[in-house]
C-alpha cells in the first residue's frame, strides 16, 4: 500500500507543476498583463528595454515563473495572507456539503435499489432528476428567499455561526446528492444481481448483512470515483454559492479579484483551486486501496 501512496505522491508533483505553469502562461500572455502593458506603453524602445530589464521580462520563462510563484506565496505576501484567511472558509463549506451529500445520497441510493420500482424508488428518482436539473445558484436564491427572508430560520449571509452554514452547504450538496444517489442505485442494482450475492443469500446470511458486507462494498468503486469528481465540482461551484450567501471564501475572493483586475490574486486563487483538486484526486486514489483489496495485492506483488 505504501508503494502505491508513494507513487501517487510522485505523480502529483508534475501534475501540480503543469497546472500552475499553464495558468501562469495564460496570465503571462493575457492582454491585461501589467508588465507587458507597461512595455507597450513605453515612449521609446530604450525605455521599453529598461522596463523589461527592471521587471525581469528578459529572463527565461521558467525563471519568471519561479520568481512569480515565490513572490505570490512568500510568507509576508498579501496574496498568501488572504488565501490563508479565505481558504479555510471554503474548505469548511465544501466539507459540510460533502458530508451532507454522503450521508443522504448513499442510503437513498441503496434503498432505491433494494426497493426497485416501488413508491420510494420512484419518488427518490423524481427528486434526483429535479436536483440534477436545477442549477445551484438558482436553488440558492430560492432557499435564500424562502428560509432566510420569509421564514427567518437562517441568516442571509456570514460565516460565524453554524446556522449560517446550513443554506450554502445544502445548496452545494443538493445537486450532487441527487446525482450520486442515482449512481449508487445503478451500481447497487448491477451488484445485487451477481452470482456471489445469490450464493451468500443461499448460505443463510441475512439480507442486510449481504447488502452491507458484499453488495455495497463492491459497488463503492464507481461511487467513489463519481464522488471525487463531484467533490471537485462542489469546490469550484462554491464560487457562485459564496456570492449568493456572501460567504467569505476563496471563490468570492476570486470574483472580487477579477473585478479589480488583481492578477497576482487571481493567479493565487486559481493555483489554489488546482492544488485542492489534485489533493482530492489523490485522496480518491487512496480510497481505492482501502476499498478494493485487489489494488492492494497488485502493488504488494510489484
Coordinates of C-alpha atoms in Angstrom, one line a residue:
X1 CA 0.0 0.0 0.0
X2 CA 2.8 2.4 0.9
X3 CA 4.3 1.9 -2.6
X4 CA 1.0 2.9 -4.1
X5 CA 0.8 6.0 -1.9
X6 CA 4.4 7.0 -2.8
X7 CA 3.7 6.5 -6.5
X8 CA 0.7 8.7 -6.3
X9 CA 2.6 11.4 -4.5
X10 CA 5.3 11.4 -7.1
X11 CA 2.8 11.7 -9.9
X12 CA 1.2 14.6 -8.0
X13 CA 4.3 16.8 -8.4
X14 CA 4.4 17.1 -12.2
X15 CA 0.6 17.5 -12.2
X16 CA 0.8 20.5 -9.9
X17 CA 3.7 21.9 -11.9
X18 CA 1.8 21.5 -15.2
X19 CA -1.4 23.0 -13.9
X20 CA 0.3 26.0 -12.3
X21 CA 2.6 26.6 -15.2
X22 CA -0.3 26.6 -17.7
X23 CA -2.2 29.0 -15.6
X24 CA 0.9 31.3 -15.3
X25 CA 1.3 31.2 -19.1
X26 CA -2.3 32.2 -19.6
X27 CA -1.9 35.2 -17.4
X28 CA 1.5 36.0 -18.8
X29 CA 0.2 36.4 -22.4
X30 CA -3.1 37.9 -21.3
X31 CA -3.8 41.4 -22.8
X32 CA -4.2 42.9 -19.4
X33 CA -0.8 41.8 -18.0
X34 CA 0.6 44.8 -16.1
X35 CA 4.3 44.2 -17.1
X36 CA 3.6 43.7 -20.8
X37 CA 1.3 46.6 -20.8
X38 CA 4.0 48.8 -19.3
X39 CA 6.4 47.7 -22.0
X40 CA 3.9 48.5 -24.8
X41 CA 3.2 52.0 -23.3
X42 CA 6.9 52.9 -23.2
X43 CA 7.7 56.1 -25.1
X44 CA 10.9 54.8 -26.7
X45 CA 12.5 51.4 -27.4
X46 CA 15.2 52.2 -24.9
X47 CA 12.6 52.9 -22.2
X48 CA 10.8 49.7 -23.1
X49 CA 14.1 47.8 -22.7
X50 CA 14.7 49.3 -19.3
X51 CA 11.3 48.3 -18.2
X52 CA 11.8 44.8 -19.4
X53 CA 15.1 44.6 -17.6
X54 CA 13.8 46.0 -14.4
X55 CA 10.8 43.6 -14.3
X56 CA 12.8 40.6 -15.4
X57 CA 11.0 40.1 -18.7
X58 CA 14.2 39.2 -20.4
X59 CA 14.7 36.2 -18.2
X60 CA 13.7 32.7 -19.4
X61 CA 10.1 32.0 -18.9
X62 CA 10.8 29.3 -16.3
X63 CA 12.8 31.8 -14.3
X64 CA 10.0 34.3 -14.4
X65 CA 7.5 31.6 -13.4
X66 CA 9.6 30.6 -10.4
X67 CA 10.1 34.2 -9.3
X68 CA 6.3 34.9 -9.6
X69 CA 5.4 31.8 -7.5
X70 CA 8.0 32.9 -4.9
X71 CA 6.5 36.4 -4.8
X72 CA 2.9 35.2 -4.6
X73 CA 3.4 32.6 -1.9
X74 CA 6.1 34.4 0.1
X75 CA 5.5 34.4 3.8
X76 CA 4.6 38.1 4.1
X77 CA 2.8 38.5 0.7
X78 CA -0.7 39.9 0.6
X79 CA -1.9 37.1 -1.6
X80 CA -0.8 34.4 0.8
X81 CA -2.3 36.2 3.8
X82 CA -5.7 36.5 2.0
X83 CA -5.6 32.9 0.8
X84 CA -4.8 31.8 4.4
X85 CA -7.8 33.6 5.7
X86 CA -10.3 32.6 2.9
X87 CA -9.3 29.1 2.1
X88 CA -10.3 27.5 5.4
X89 CA -13.8 29.0 4.9
X90 CA -14.2 27.4 1.5
X91 CA -12.8 24.1 2.8
X92 CA -15.4 24.3 5.7
X93 CA -18.2 24.9 3.2
X94 CA -17.0 22.1 0.9
X95 CA -16.6 19.6 3.7
X96 CA -20.0 20.4 5.0
X97 CA -21.6 19.9 1.6
X98 CA -19.6 16.7 1.1
X99 CA -20.8 15.3 4.4
X100 CA -24.4 16.1 3.6
X101 CA -24.0 14.5 0.2
X102 CA -22.5 11.4 1.6
X103 CA -25.0 11.0 4.5
X104 CA -28.0 11.4 2.3
X105 CA -27.1 10.1 -1.1
X106 CA -25.8 6.6 -0.1
X107 CA -28.8 5.5 2.0
X108 CA -31.2 6.9 -0.6
X109 CA -29.4 5.1 -3.5
X110 CA -29.1 1.8 -1.6
X111 CA -32.8 1.8 -0.5
X112 CA -33.9 2.8 -4.0
X113 CA -32.0 -0.2 -5.5
X114 CA -33.3 -2.6 -2.9
X115 CA -36.9 -1.3 -3.3
X116 CA -36.7 -1.1 -7.1
X117 CA -39.9 0.1 -8.8
X118 CA -41.6 0.9 -5.5
X119 CA -43.1 4.2 -4.5
X120 CA -39.9 5.1 -2.6
X121 CA -37.8 4.3 -5.7
X122 CA -40.0 6.4 -8.0
X123 CA -40.2 9.4 -5.6
X124 CA -36.4 9.4 -4.9
X125 CA -35.6 9.3 -8.6
X126 CA -38.0 12.1 -9.3
X127 CA -36.3 14.2 -6.7
X128 CA -32.9 13.2 -8.0
X129 CA -34.0 14.3 -11.5
X130 CA -35.1 17.6 -10.1
X131 CA -31.8 18.1 -8.2
X132 CA -29.7 17.3 -11.3
X133 CA -31.7 19.7 -13.5
X134 CA -31.6 22.7 -11.1
X135 CA -28.5 25.0 -11.1
X136 CA -27.2 25.5 -7.6
X137 CA -27.2 29.3 -8.0
X138 CA -31.0 29.2 -8.7
X139 CA -31.6 26.8 -5.9
X140 CA -29.6 29.1 -3.6
X141 CA -31.7 32.1 -4.4
X142 CA -34.9 30.2 -3.8
X143 CA -33.7 28.9 -0.4
X144 CA -32.5 32.4 0.5
X145 CA -35.9 33.9 -0.3
X146 CA -37.9 31.1 1.5
X147 CA -35.8 30.1 4.5
X148 CA -34.0 33.4 5.2
X149 CA -36.2 36.2 4.1
X150 CA -39.7 34.9 4.6
X151 CA -39.4 32.3 7.4
X152 CA -36.3 33.8 9.0
X153 CA -34.9 30.5 10.1
X154 CA -31.4 31.1 8.8
X155 CA -29.2 34.2 8.3
X156 CA -28.8 35.6 4.8
X157 CA -25.1 36.0 5.0
X158 CA -22.0 35.5 7.1
X159 CA -20.0 32.5 8.4
X160 CA -19.7 33.0 12.1
X161 CA -22.5 30.6 13.3
X162 CA -23.5 27.1 12.4
X163 CA -26.8 28.3 11.1
X164 CA -25.1 30.4 8.5
X165 CA -23.5 27.2 7.1
X166 CA -26.8 25.3 6.6
X167 CA -28.2 27.0 3.5
X168 CA -25.0 27.3 1.4
X169 CA -23.9 23.7 2.3
X170 CA -27.3 22.3 1.4
X171 CA -27.4 24.3 -1.8
X172 CA -24.0 22.9 -2.8
X173 CA -24.9 19.4 -1.7
X174 CA -28.4 19.0 -3.3
X175 CA -27.4 18.6 -7.0
X176 CA -24.5 16.3 -6.2
X177 CA -26.7 14.3 -3.7
X178 CA -29.2 13.7 -6.4
X179 CA -26.6 12.7 -9.0
X180 CA -24.7 10.4 -6.6
X181 CA -27.9 8.7 -5.4
X182 CA -28.7 7.8 -9.0
X183 CA -25.2 6.4 -9.5
X184 CA -25.5 4.5 -6.2
X185 CA -28.8 3.0 -7.3
X186 CA -27.4 2.0 -10.7
X187 CA -24.3 0.4 -9.2
X188 CA -26.2 -1.4 -6.5
X189 CA -28.7 -2.8 -9.0
X190 CA -25.8 -4.2 -11.0
X191 CA -24.1 -5.7 -8.0
X192 CA -27.0 -7.3 -6.2
X193 CA -27.7 -9.4 -9.4
X194 CA -24.3 -11.0 -9.3
X195 CA -23.9 -14.7 -8.6
X196 CA -21.9 -14.2 -5.4
X197 CA -24.8 -12.3 -3.8
X198 CA -27.1 -15.2 -4.6
X199 CA -24.5 -17.6 -3.1
X200 CA -24.3 -15.5 0.1
X201 CA -28.0 -15.5 0.4
X202 CA -28.2 -19.2 -0.2
X203 CA -25.7 -19.8 2.6
X204 CA -28.2 -18.3 5.0
X205 CA -26.7 -14.8 5.5
X206 CA -29.2 -12.1 6.4
X207 CA -30.2 -9.8 3.6
X208 CA -28.9 -6.6 5.4
X209 CA -25.6 -8.2 6.1
X210 CA -25.2 -9.3 2.4
X211 CA -26.1 -5.8 1.3
X212 CA -23.7 -4.1 3.7
X213 CA -20.7 -6.5 3.5
X214 CA -20.8 -7.7 -0.1
X215 CA -23.0 -5.6 -2.4
X216 CA -22.3 -2.1 -1.1
X217 CA -18.5 -2.6 -0.8
X218 CA -18.3 -3.9 -4.4
X219 CA -20.5 -1.1 -5.6
X220 CA -18.3 1.6 -4.0
X221 CA -15.6 1.8 -6.6
X222 CA -17.7 3.7 -9.3
X223 CA -19.4 5.6 -6.5
X224 CA -16.1 6.8 -5.0
X225 CA -14.9 7.8 -8.5
X226 CA -18.0 9.9 -9.1
X227 CA -17.9 11.4 -5.6
X228 CA -14.3 12.5 -6.2
X229 CA -15.3 14.3 -9.4
X230 CA -18.4 15.8 -7.8
X231 CA -16.4 17.0 -4.8
X232 CA -14.1 18.9 -7.2
X233 CA -17.2 20.3 -8.8
X234 CA -18.5 21.3 -5.3
X235 CA -15.2 23.1 -4.6
X236 CA -15.4 25.0 -7.9
X237 CA -19.1 25.5 -7.7
X238 CA -18.7 27.2 -4.3
X239 CA -17.8 30.4 -6.2
X240 CA -21.4 31.1 -7.1
X241 CA -22.8 30.0 -3.8
X242 CA -20.3 32.2 -1.9
X243 CA -21.5 35.1 -3.9
X244 CA -25.2 34.4 -3.2
X245 CA -24.8 33.9 0.5
X246 CA -21.9 36.4 1.0
X247 CA -19.7 33.6 2.2
X248 CA -16.1 35.0 2.7
X249 CA -14.3 32.2 0.9
X250 CA -11.8 31.9 -1.8
X251 CA -14.5 31.8 -4.6
X252 CA -15.8 35.2 -3.6
X253 CA -12.2 36.5 -3.4
X254 CA -11.6 35.2 -6.9
X255 CA -14.6 37.1 -8.3
X256 CA -13.6 40.3 -6.5
X257 CA -10.1 40.0 -7.8
X258 CA -11.4 39.6 -11.4
X259 CA -13.5 42.7 -11.0
X260 CA -10.5 44.6 -9.7
X261 CA -8.1 43.1 -12.3
X262 CA -5.8 42.0 -9.5
X263 CA -3.8 39.4 -11.5
X264 CA -1.5 38.2 -8.7
X265 CA -4.5 37.4 -6.5
X266 CA -6.3 35.8 -9.5
X267 CA -3.3 33.6 -10.1
X268 CA -3.0 32.7 -6.5
X269 CA -6.7 31.7 -6.3
X270 CA -6.6 29.6 -9.5
X271 CA -3.4 27.8 -8.4
X272 CA -5.0 27.1 -5.0
X273 CA -8.0 25.6 -6.8
X274 CA -5.7 23.4 -8.9
X275 CA -3.8 22.2 -5.8
X276 CA -7.0 21.4 -4.0
X277 CA -8.3 19.4 -7.0
X278 CA -5.1 17.4 -7.1
X279 CA -5.3 16.6 -3.4
X280 CA -9.0 15.5 -3.8
X281 CA -8.0 13.2 -6.7
X282 CA -5.1 11.8 -4.6
X283 CA -7.5 11.0 -1.7
X284 CA -9.9 9.3 -4.1
X285 CA -7.0 7.1 -5.4
X286 CA -6.0 6.2 -1.8
X287 CA -9.6 5.3 -1.1
X288 CA -9.4 2.7 -3.9
X289 CA -6.7 1.0 -2.0
X290 CA -8.8 0.9 1.2
X291 CA -11.9 -0.3 -0.6
X292 CA -10.6 -2.8 -3.1
X293 CA -8.1 -5.5 -1.9
X294 CA -7.2 -6.3 -5.5
X295 CA -5.4 -3.0 -5.8
X296 CA -3.5 -3.6 -2.6
X297 CA -2.5 -7.0 -3.7
X298 CA -1.4 -5.7 -7.1
X299 CA 1.0 -3.2 -5.6
X300 CA 2.2 -5.6 -2.9
X301 CA 3.3 -8.0 -5.6
X302 CA 5.0 -5.2 -7.6

